[in-house]
Every structure is written in structure tokens, then in C-alpha cells.
Amino acid sequence: MARRYWYREMLPFAAMVAAECSNVGTNILFKAATLKGMSYYVFVAYSFAISNFLLLPFVFISRSSSSVVLPSFSFPLISRICLLGFIGFFGQILGYKGIENTSPTLASAISNLTPAFTFILAFIFRMERLVFRSSSTQAKVIGTMVSISGALVVLFYKGPTVFSLASSVSLKWPLGSSQSNWLIGGLLLVAENFLFSIGYIVQAQVMKIYPAEFNVVFLCNLFGTIVAVPVCLIAEPNLSSWILRPRIAVAAVIYSGFISSIISVVMTWCLHLKGPVYVAIFKPLAIAIAAIMSALFLGDALHLGSVIGAVVISLGFYAVIWGKAKEEVILVNDDQSPLLQSCKVENM
């Protein structure tokens, strides 16, 4: 019983927290690299290629060690995998362009729209059943709204400085950019998170048909690479831009390729085990992580608004986790993920 609890509750929780920390680190490194002149088209193309290179051996290892009989590839399965590749590529293009015009902290703030998008889409596709008399449903709905409210506090209320770490090597980006660029960047980040919300739903469907995390992630990245390389070459025809000269650019690309492959596997596994809403609800945590990492590693000041927002986000976050845990208790034990079937809830 304890082993089952560890596998189904504690391990996904720790894995998603680590994934969000790593994702924020990628955004910060990307912003630093673009300030040195690296094109975000080059960054995306190299990241996809490195991710595929790293995932390839694990596909063969998992295939040889797995005892699960996988179904043959059908057109619905292949079409969904191709759609995930498109979503992954264009979502990254929109997201990194948005970060280029704004900042990693704003990107983390906007990512808090993902739980709302995913919750609504999961309900539309009948992957999430809402029974408002159920305490688990109430906790998930209220927790999601509280988390988003906390993100808005961080975004719109700065407040006095509560912590500042001066650094002579800190990287500063132009937060005082024009209002139009800031707005465009924010809208691009909103579009990115809407695409990724759709991706969570599609990915959950794929894992129900083809439950092999490494294979699915590799095929999605492979198709994304096939799309990314020609599109990025057309968008960035200057071949000298493809030579990674600054060391920060090399570090950003390698880190992104390595971390993105791990994050993709972790999120796919969590989608298969826990469902799309569970994965999406960890997004509010990213803004608190971004504020802390920016203060510690980039010398940015930590303001009162970030602290208050982080507390509010945590309250909403744990409310949703409580709702998910309560829902797990009342589900019938079977081989399917709870969010890939009609959820059974207790009558209140």
C-alpha cells in the first residue's frame, strides 16, 4: 500500500516540481542567450535535434525491457502524434518569441492560464466530470481560480523590495521595453499556453491508445524536428546565425535539448498516470520558482508582490492537489488513468 502511494502520489508530485524548476531555468538561459544575439529560430531547431538525439537510445532500451504488448500504428494514432509535433514546435516558437519581447518571469505568470484552459478542454472532451456538490470538484475549481489570482498579483502588483542580491555578473533584460512589444509578447505567451493545453488533452488520448512514454515523446519530437528544421532555416536564412559563438548560447541549447527531453518524458508519464489537469495545475508553481531563481542567479530584486502571489498560488495549488487526492480515493481500481474516463465521484 505504501509503495502504491509513493508511486501514484509522491513520485509524480516530486517529478512535476522538478520539471517546472528545469523549465524556468531553460527560459532564463534562453533570454540570456538572445541578449547575446542568438536567434530564437536557431534555438528551437537545435533544441529539437538534441532532444531527439538524447531520446533515441532510451527508445530501444525501453522497447527491449518492456513486457507490454503495444498496438500497431493506426492512422488516428499517427495523426495525433503528428498533431503533437506541430503543437510542440509552434508552441515553442510562440513562447520563445514572447519571452524575447518580455521576460521569463512574465512567461511563468502567463503559464498560469494553462490550468484554466486545460480544465475547460478536459470538460469539453469528457475527460473531466464536474459535480459541483462534490468537495473534490469544488476544491479543484476554487484552487485553480485561486492559483490564477495569485499569478495576477505577481504580475500586476510589484510592491517594495524584500530581498535583493547584488551581482556584478547578473543578466539584465529590457523590462522597460515598449508597451506594444510587452502586449504582443504577452498575447504570444497566451497563445502558447492555449496550444500546450490542447497538447495535454491530445497527449492523454495518445497514451491511452499507445502506453509507451519514450516512444511517444521521441516520435513527437521527431516530427517536430522535421517541421522545425526547414521552417527555421527559411525564417533564419543567415547561415552565420547558426554558428553558436557565445558560450551562453551553447550552454542554453544543450541544456534546453537535454532538459526538454526529460521534461517531455516526465509530463507524458504523469499524463498517463494522473491525467492532463494534474499536469497543468503545476504551472502556477513556475512563477514563484521564476521569481526566486531570478533573484538568486540573476541578481533581480524580489518584491513583496512576488511573495504574496507565491503564497496565494501555493494555497490554490494545494487545494487542487487535495481535490485530486480525494478523487483518487473514490475511483474504482483499474488499469485506466482517472482522467481518461468518466470520473466517479461520491454523492455529497
CSV table of C-alpha atoms in Angstrom, one decimal:
chain,number,residue,atom,x,y,z
A,1,MET,CA,0.0,0.0,0.0
A,2,ALA,CA,2.8,2.4,0.9
A,3,ARG,CA,4.6,1.5,-2.3
A,4,ARG,CA,1.5,2.2,-4.4
A,5,TYR,CA,1.0,5.6,-2.6
A,6,TRP,CA,4.6,6.5,-3.3
A,7,TYR,CA,4.4,5.6,-7.0
A,8,ARG,CA,1.0,7.3,-7.6
A,9,GLU,CA,1.2,10.3,-5.4
A,10,MET,CA,4.7,11.3,-4.1
A,11,LEU,CA,6.7,10.4,-7.2
A,12,PRO,CA,4.5,12.4,-9.7
A,13,PHE,CA,4.4,15.3,-7.3
A,14,ALA,CA,8.2,15.5,-7.0
A,15,ALA,CA,8.7,14.9,-10.7
A,16,MET,CA,6.4,17.7,-11.7
A,17,VAL,CA,8.0,20.2,-9.3
A,18,ALA,CA,11.5,19.3,-10.7
A,19,ALA,CA,10.2,19.7,-14.2
A,20,GLU,CA,8.8,23.2,-13.6
A,21,CYS,CA,12.1,24.2,-12.0
A,22,SER,CA,14.0,23.0,-15.0
A,23,ASN,CA,11.6,24.7,-17.4
A,24,VAL,CA,12.1,28.0,-15.7
A,25,GLY,CA,15.9,27.5,-15.9
A,26,THR,CA,15.5,27.0,-19.7
A,27,ASN,CA,13.6,30.2,-20.1
A,28,ILE,CA,16.2,32.2,-18.2
A,29,LEU,CA,19.1,30.7,-20.2
A,30,PHE,CA,17.2,31.4,-23.4
A,31,LYS,CA,16.7,35.0,-22.5
A,32,ALA,CA,20.4,35.4,-21.6
A,33,ALA,CA,21.4,33.8,-25.0
A,34,THR,CA,19.1,36.0,-27.1
A,35,LEU,CA,20.6,39.1,-25.4
A,36,LYS,CA,23.9,37.9,-26.9
A,37,GLY,CA,22.3,37.8,-30.3
A,38,MET,CA,21.2,34.3,-30.8
A,39,SER,CA,18.1,33.8,-32.9
A,40,TYR,CA,15.1,32.0,-31.3
A,41,TYR,CA,14.6,30.0,-34.5
A,42,VAL,CA,18.1,28.6,-34.2
A,43,PHE,CA,17.5,27.9,-30.5
A,44,VAL,CA,14.3,25.9,-31.2
A,45,ALA,CA,15.7,23.9,-34.1
A,46,TYR,CA,18.9,22.9,-32.2
A,47,SER,CA,16.8,22.0,-29.1
A,48,PHE,CA,14.6,19.7,-31.0
A,49,ALA,CA,17.6,18.0,-32.7
A,50,ILE,CA,19.5,17.5,-29.5
A,51,SER,CA,16.4,16.2,-27.7
A,52,ASN,CA,15.9,13.6,-30.4
A,53,PHE,CA,19.5,12.5,-30.2
A,54,LEU,CA,19.3,12.0,-26.5
A,55,LEU,CA,15.9,10.2,-26.6
A,56,LEU,CA,16.9,7.7,-29.3
A,57,PRO,CA,18.8,5.2,-27.2
A,58,PHE,CA,16.2,5.2,-24.5
A,59,VAL,CA,13.5,4.2,-27.0
A,60,PHE,CA,15.4,1.0,-27.8
A,61,ILE,CA,16.1,0.3,-24.1
A,62,SER,CA,12.5,0.7,-23.1
A,63,ARG,CA,11.3,-1.3,-26.0
A,64,SER,CA,13.6,-4.3,-25.2
A,65,SER,CA,12.8,-4.2,-21.5
A,66,SER,CA,9.0,-3.6,-21.7
A,67,SER,CA,6.7,-6.6,-21.4
A,68,VAL,CA,3.6,-4.6,-22.6
A,69,VAL,CA,2.3,-5.6,-26.0
A,70,LEU,CA,1.8,-2.3,-27.9
A,71,PRO,CA,-0.8,-1.9,-30.6
A,72,SER,CA,0.2,-1.4,-34.2
A,73,PHE,CA,0.3,2.2,-35.5
A,74,SER,CA,-3.1,3.3,-37.0
A,75,PHE,CA,-4.0,6.5,-38.8
A,76,PRO,CA,-5.8,8.0,-35.7
A,77,LEU,CA,-2.7,7.4,-33.6
A,78,ILE,CA,-0.2,8.7,-36.2
A,79,SER,CA,-2.3,11.8,-36.8
A,80,ARG,CA,-2.4,12.6,-33.1
A,81,ILE,CA,1.3,12.2,-32.8
A,82,CYS,CA,1.8,14.5,-35.8
A,83,LEU,CA,-0.5,17.0,-34.2
A,84,LEU,CA,1.5,16.9,-31.0
A,85,GLY,CA,4.7,17.6,-33.1
A,86,PHE,CA,3.0,20.6,-34.7
A,87,ILE,CA,1.8,21.9,-31.3
A,88,GLY,CA,5.2,21.4,-29.7
A,89,PHE,CA,7.0,23.3,-32.5
A,90,PHE,CA,4.7,26.2,-32.9
A,91,GLY,CA,4.1,26.5,-29.2
A,92,GLN,CA,7.8,26.9,-28.6
A,93,ILE,CA,8.1,29.4,-31.4
A,94,LEU,CA,5.3,31.5,-29.9
A,95,GLY,CA,6.6,31.1,-26.4
A,96,TYR,CA,10.2,32.0,-27.1
A,97,LYS,CA,9.2,34.9,-29.2
A,98,GLY,CA,7.0,36.1,-26.3
A,99,ILE,CA,9.9,35.8,-23.9
A,100,GLU,CA,12.1,37.7,-26.3
A,101,ASN,CA,9.7,40.6,-26.1
A,102,THR,CA,9.0,40.3,-22.4
A,103,SER,CA,10.8,38.3,-19.7
A,104,PRO,CA,10.9,34.7,-18.2
A,105,THR,CA,9.0,35.9,-15.1
A,106,LEU,CA,6.1,37.1,-17.3
A,107,ALA,CA,6.2,33.8,-19.2
A,108,SER,CA,5.8,32.0,-15.9
A,109,ALA,CA,2.9,34.3,-14.9
A,110,ILE,CA,1.1,33.8,-18.2
A,111,SER,CA,1.6,30.0,-17.9
A,112,ASN,CA,-0.9,30.1,-15.1
A,113,LEU,CA,-3.7,30.3,-17.7
A,114,THR,CA,-2.9,26.7,-18.6
A,115,PRO,CA,-4.9,25.1,-15.8
A,116,ALA,CA,-8.0,27.0,-16.8
A,117,PHE,CA,-7.6,26.2,-20.5
A,118,THR,CA,-6.9,22.5,-19.7
A,119,PHE,CA,-9.7,22.2,-17.2
A,120,ILE,CA,-12.2,23.6,-19.7
A,121,LEU,CA,-10.9,21.5,-22.5
A,122,ALA,CA,-10.9,18.3,-20.4
A,123,PHE,CA,-14.5,19.0,-19.5
A,124,ILE,CA,-15.5,19.6,-23.2
A,125,PHE,CA,-13.8,16.3,-24.2
A,126,ARG,CA,-15.5,14.5,-21.3
A,127,MET,CA,-12.2,13.7,-19.6
A,128,GLU,CA,-13.2,15.6,-16.5
A,129,ARG,CA,-16.6,15.4,-14.9
A,130,LEU,CA,-17.9,18.3,-12.8
A,131,VAL,CA,-20.2,17.6,-10.0
A,132,PHE,CA,-20.4,20.8,-8.0
A,133,ARG,CA,-21.9,19.1,-5.0
A,134,SER,CA,-18.7,17.1,-4.7
A,135,SER,CA,-16.0,18.5,-2.4
A,136,SER,CA,-13.3,17.3,-4.8
A,137,THR,CA,-14.7,19.2,-7.7
A,138,GLN,CA,-15.2,22.3,-5.6
A,139,ALA,CA,-11.6,22.1,-4.4
A,140,LYS,CA,-10.2,21.8,-8.0
A,141,VAL,CA,-12.3,24.6,-9.4
A,142,ILE,CA,-11.7,27.0,-6.5
A,143,GLY,CA,-8.0,26.0,-6.3
A,144,THR,CA,-7.5,26.7,-10.0
A,145,MET,CA,-9.1,30.2,-9.7
A,146,VAL,CA,-7.0,31.0,-6.6
A,147,SER,CA,-3.8,30.0,-8.3
A,148,ILE,CA,-4.6,32.2,-11.3
A,149,SER,CA,-5.4,35.0,-8.9
A,150,GLY,CA,-2.0,34.6,-7.3
A,151,ALA,CA,-0.3,34.8,-10.7
A,152,LEU,CA,-2.2,38.0,-11.4
A,153,VAL,CA,-1.0,39.5,-8.1
A,154,VAL,CA,2.6,38.8,-9.0
A,155,LEU,CA,2.1,40.3,-12.5
A,156,PHE,CA,0.3,43.5,-11.6
A,157,TYR,CA,1.4,44.3,-8.0
A,158,LYS,CA,5.2,44.8,-7.5
A,159,GLY,CA,5.4,46.3,-4.1
A,160,PRO,CA,8.5,47.2,-2.1
A,161,THR,CA,11.7,45.1,-2.3
A,162,VAL,CA,12.0,42.4,0.3
A,163,PHE,CA,15.2,40.8,-1.0
A,164,SER,CA,18.0,41.9,-3.3
A,165,LEU,CA,21.2,40.1,-4.2
A,166,ALA,CA,23.6,42.5,-6.0
A,167,SER,CA,25.7,40.8,-8.6
A,168,SER,CA,28.2,42.2,-11.0
A,169,VAL,CA,27.6,39.4,-13.4
A,170,SER,CA,23.8,39.5,-13.3
A,171,LEU,CA,22.0,39.5,-16.6
A,172,LYS,CA,19.6,42.3,-17.2
A,173,TRP,CA,16.9,42.4,-19.9
A,174,PRO,CA,14.9,45.3,-21.1
A,175,LEU,CA,11.8,45.2,-19.0
A,176,GLY,CA,11.3,48.8,-19.9
A,177,SER,CA,10.5,47.8,-23.5
A,178,SER,CA,7.7,49.5,-25.3
A,179,GLN,CA,4.1,48.8,-24.2
A,180,SER,CA,3.2,47.4,-27.6
A,181,ASN,CA,6.0,44.8,-27.5
A,182,TRP,CA,5.1,43.9,-24.0
A,183,LEU,CA,1.5,43.4,-25.0
A,184,ILE,CA,2.4,41.4,-28.2
A,185,GLY,CA,4.7,39.2,-26.2
A,186,GLY,CA,2.0,38.6,-23.6
A,187,LEU,CA,-0.5,37.6,-26.3
A,188,LEU,CA,2.0,35.2,-27.8
A,189,LEU,CA,2.6,33.6,-24.4
A,190,VAL,CA,-1.2,33.2,-24.0
A,191,ALA,CA,-1.4,31.5,-27.4
A,192,GLU,CA,1.5,29.3,-26.5
A,193,ASN,CA,-0.3,28.1,-23.3
A,194,PHE,CA,-3.5,27.5,-25.1
A,195,LEU,CA,-1.7,25.3,-27.6
A,196,PHE,CA,0.0,23.4,-24.9
A,197,SER,CA,-3.4,22.9,-23.1
A,198,ILE,CA,-4.7,21.3,-26.3
A,199,GLY,CA,-1.5,19.2,-26.4
A,200,TYR,CA,-2.1,17.9,-22.9
A,201,ILE,CA,-5.5,16.6,-24.0
A,202,VAL,CA,-4.3,15.0,-27.2
A,203,GLN,CA,-1.3,13.5,-25.4
A,204,ALA,CA,-3.5,11.9,-22.8
A,205,GLN,CA,-5.6,10.4,-25.6
A,206,VAL,CA,-2.4,9.1,-27.3
A,207,MET,CA,-1.2,7.5,-24.1
A,208,LYS,CA,-4.5,5.7,-23.7
A,209,ILE,CA,-4.0,4.2,-27.1
A,210,TYR,CA,-0.3,3.7,-27.1
A,211,PRO,CA,1.1,3.5,-23.4
A,212,ALA,CA,4.8,3.9,-24.1
A,213,GLU,CA,6.2,7.2,-22.9
A,214,PHE,CA,9.6,7.1,-24.5
A,215,ASN,CA,8.2,6.1,-27.9
A,216,VAL,CA,5.5,8.7,-27.9
A,217,VAL,CA,7.8,11.5,-26.8
A,218,PHE,CA,10.5,10.5,-29.4
A,219,LEU,CA,8.0,10.3,-32.3
A,220,CYS,CA,6.5,13.7,-31.3
A,221,ASN,CA,10.0,15.3,-31.1
A,222,LEU,CA,11.0,13.6,-34.4
A,223,PHE,CA,8.0,15.1,-36.2
A,224,GLY,CA,8.6,18.4,-34.6
A,225,THR,CA,12.2,18.3,-35.8
A,226,ILE,CA,11.1,17.5,-39.3
A,227,VAL,CA,8.8,20.6,-39.2
A,228,ALA,CA,11.3,22.8,-37.3
A,229,VAL,CA,14.4,22.5,-39.4
A,230,PRO,CA,13.1,23.7,-42.8
A,231,VAL,CA,10.8,26.3,-41.2
A,232,CYS,CA,13.6,27.7,-39.1
A,233,LEU,CA,16.0,27.7,-42.0
A,234,ILE,CA,13.6,29.7,-44.1
A,235,ALA,CA,12.9,32.1,-41.2
A,236,GLU,CA,16.6,32.5,-40.4
A,237,PRO,CA,18.4,32.2,-43.8
A,238,ASN,CA,21.6,33.8,-42.5
A,239,LEU,CA,23.9,30.7,-42.0
A,240,SER,CA,26.3,32.6,-39.8
A,241,SER,CA,23.5,32.8,-37.2
A,242,TRP,CA,23.5,29.0,-37.0
A,243,ILE,CA,27.1,29.0,-35.6
A,244,LEU,CA,26.8,29.2,-31.8
A,245,ARG,CA,29.6,31.5,-30.8
A,246,PRO,CA,28.8,32.8,-27.3
A,247,ARG,CA,29.3,30.2,-24.6
A,248,ILE,CA,26.0,31.1,-23.1
A,249,ALA,CA,24.3,30.2,-26.4
A,250,VAL,CA,25.9,26.8,-26.4
A,251,ALA,CA,25.0,26.1,-22.8
A,252,ALA,CA,21.4,27.3,-23.4
A,253,VAL,CA,20.9,25.0,-26.4
A,254,ILE,CA,22.5,21.9,-24.8
A,255,TYR,CA,20.6,22.5,-21.6
A,256,SER,CA,17.3,23.0,-23.4
A,257,GLY,CA,17.7,19.9,-25.5
A,258,PHE,CA,18.7,17.7,-22.5
A,259,ILE,CA,16.1,19.1,-20.2
A,260,SER,CA,13.2,19.3,-22.7
A,261,SER,CA,13.6,15.6,-23.4
A,262,ILE,CA,13.5,14.7,-19.7
A,263,ILE,CA,10.6,17.1,-19.1
A,264,SER,CA,8.6,15.6,-22.1
A,265,VAL,CA,9.1,12.1,-20.7
A,266,VAL,CA,8.1,13.2,-17.1
A,267,MET,CA,5.0,15.0,-18.3
A,268,THR,CA,3.9,12.2,-20.6
A,269,TRP,CA,4.3,9.7,-17.8
A,270,CYS,CA,2.3,11.9,-15.4
A,271,LEU,CA,-0.4,12.5,-18.1
A,272,HIS,CA,-0.7,8.7,-18.4
A,273,LEU,CA,-0.7,8.1,-14.6
A,274,LYS,CA,-2.7,11.2,-13.3
A,275,GLY,CA,-4.3,13.0,-16.3
A,276,PRO,CA,-4.0,16.4,-18.0
A,277,VAL,CA,-5.4,18.6,-15.3
A,278,TYR,CA,-2.9,17.3,-12.7
A,279,VAL,CA,0.0,18.2,-15.0
A,280,ALA,CA,-1.4,21.6,-15.9
A,281,ILE,CA,-2.1,22.6,-12.2
A,282,PHE,CA,1.7,22.7,-11.5
A,283,LYS,CA,2.1,25.7,-13.9
A,284,PRO,CA,1.2,28.2,-11.2
A,285,LEU,CA,4.2,27.0,-9.2
A,286,ALA,CA,6.5,28.2,-12.0
A,287,ILE,CA,6.0,31.9,-11.3
A,288,ALA,CA,7.2,31.5,-7.7
A,289,ILE,CA,10.2,29.5,-8.9
A,290,ALA,CA,11.0,32.1,-11.6
A,291,ALA,CA,10.9,34.9,-9.1
A,292,ILE,CA,13.2,33.1,-6.7
A,293,MET,CA,15.7,31.9,-9.4
A,294,SER,CA,15.8,35.4,-11.0
A,295,ALA,CA,16.6,36.9,-7.6
A,296,LEU,CA,19.3,34.3,-6.7
A,297,PHE,CA,21.0,33.7,-10.0
A,298,LEU,CA,20.4,36.9,-12.0
A,299,GLY,CA,20.5,39.5,-9.2
A,300,ASP,CA,16.9,40.6,-9.7
A,301,ALA,CA,15.1,42.0,-6.7
A,302,LEU,CA,12.4,40.0,-5.0
A,303,HIS,CA,9.4,42.2,-4.3
A,304,LEU,CA,6.5,41.9,-1.9
A,305,GLY,CA,4.1,41.2,-4.7
A,306,SER,CA,6.0,38.1,-5.7
A,307,VAL,CA,5.9,36.9,-2.1
A,308,ILE,CA,2.2,37.5,-1.7
A,309,GLY,CA,1.5,35.9,-5.1
A,310,ALA,CA,3.6,32.9,-4.3
A,311,VAL,CA,1.6,32.3,-1.0
A,312,VAL,CA,-1.7,32.6,-2.9
A,313,ILE,CA,-0.5,30.3,-5.6
A,314,SER,CA,0.5,27.7,-3.1
A,315,LEU,CA,-2.9,27.8,-1.4
A,316,GLY,CA,-4.6,27.2,-4.7
A,317,PHE,CA,-2.1,24.6,-5.7
A,318,TYR,CA,-2.6,22.5,-2.6
A,319,ALA,CA,-6.4,22.9,-2.8
A,320,VAL,CA,-6.3,21.3,-6.3
A,321,ILE,CA,-3.9,18.6,-5.1
A,322,TRP,CA,-6.3,17.8,-2.2
A,323,GLY,CA,-9.2,17.6,-4.6
A,324,LYS,CA,-7.2,15.2,-6.9
A,325,ALA,CA,-6.2,13.0,-3.9
A,326,LYS,CA,-9.8,12.8,-2.7
A,327,GLU,CA,-10.9,11.9,-6.2
A,328,GLU,CA,-8.4,9.1,-6.3
A,329,VAL,CA,-9.8,7.5,-3.2
A,330,ILE,CA,-13.2,7.1,-4.7
A,331,LEU,CA,-12.2,5.8,-8.1
A,332,VAL,CA,-12.5,2.1,-8.9
A,333,ASN,CA,-9.1,0.4,-9.2
A,334,ASP,CA,-8.5,-0.4,-12.8
A,335,ASP,CA,-5.8,0.0,-15.4
A,336,GLN,CA,-7.1,3.3,-16.8
A,337,SER,CA,-5.9,6.8,-15.8
A,338,PRO,CA,-8.7,8.5,-13.7
A,339,LEU,CA,-8.9,11.5,-16.1
A,340,LEU,CA,-9.1,9.3,-19.2
A,341,GLN,CA,-12.5,8.0,-18.2
A,342,SER,CA,-15.7,9.5,-16.7
A,343,CYS,CA,-14.8,10.3,-13.2
A,344,LYS,CA,-16.8,8.7,-10.4
A,345,VAL,CA,-17.5,11.0,-7.5
A,346,GLU,CA,-19.2,10.4,-4.3
A,347,ASN,CA,-22.6,11.9,-3.7
A,348,MET,CA,-22.5,14.7,-1.4
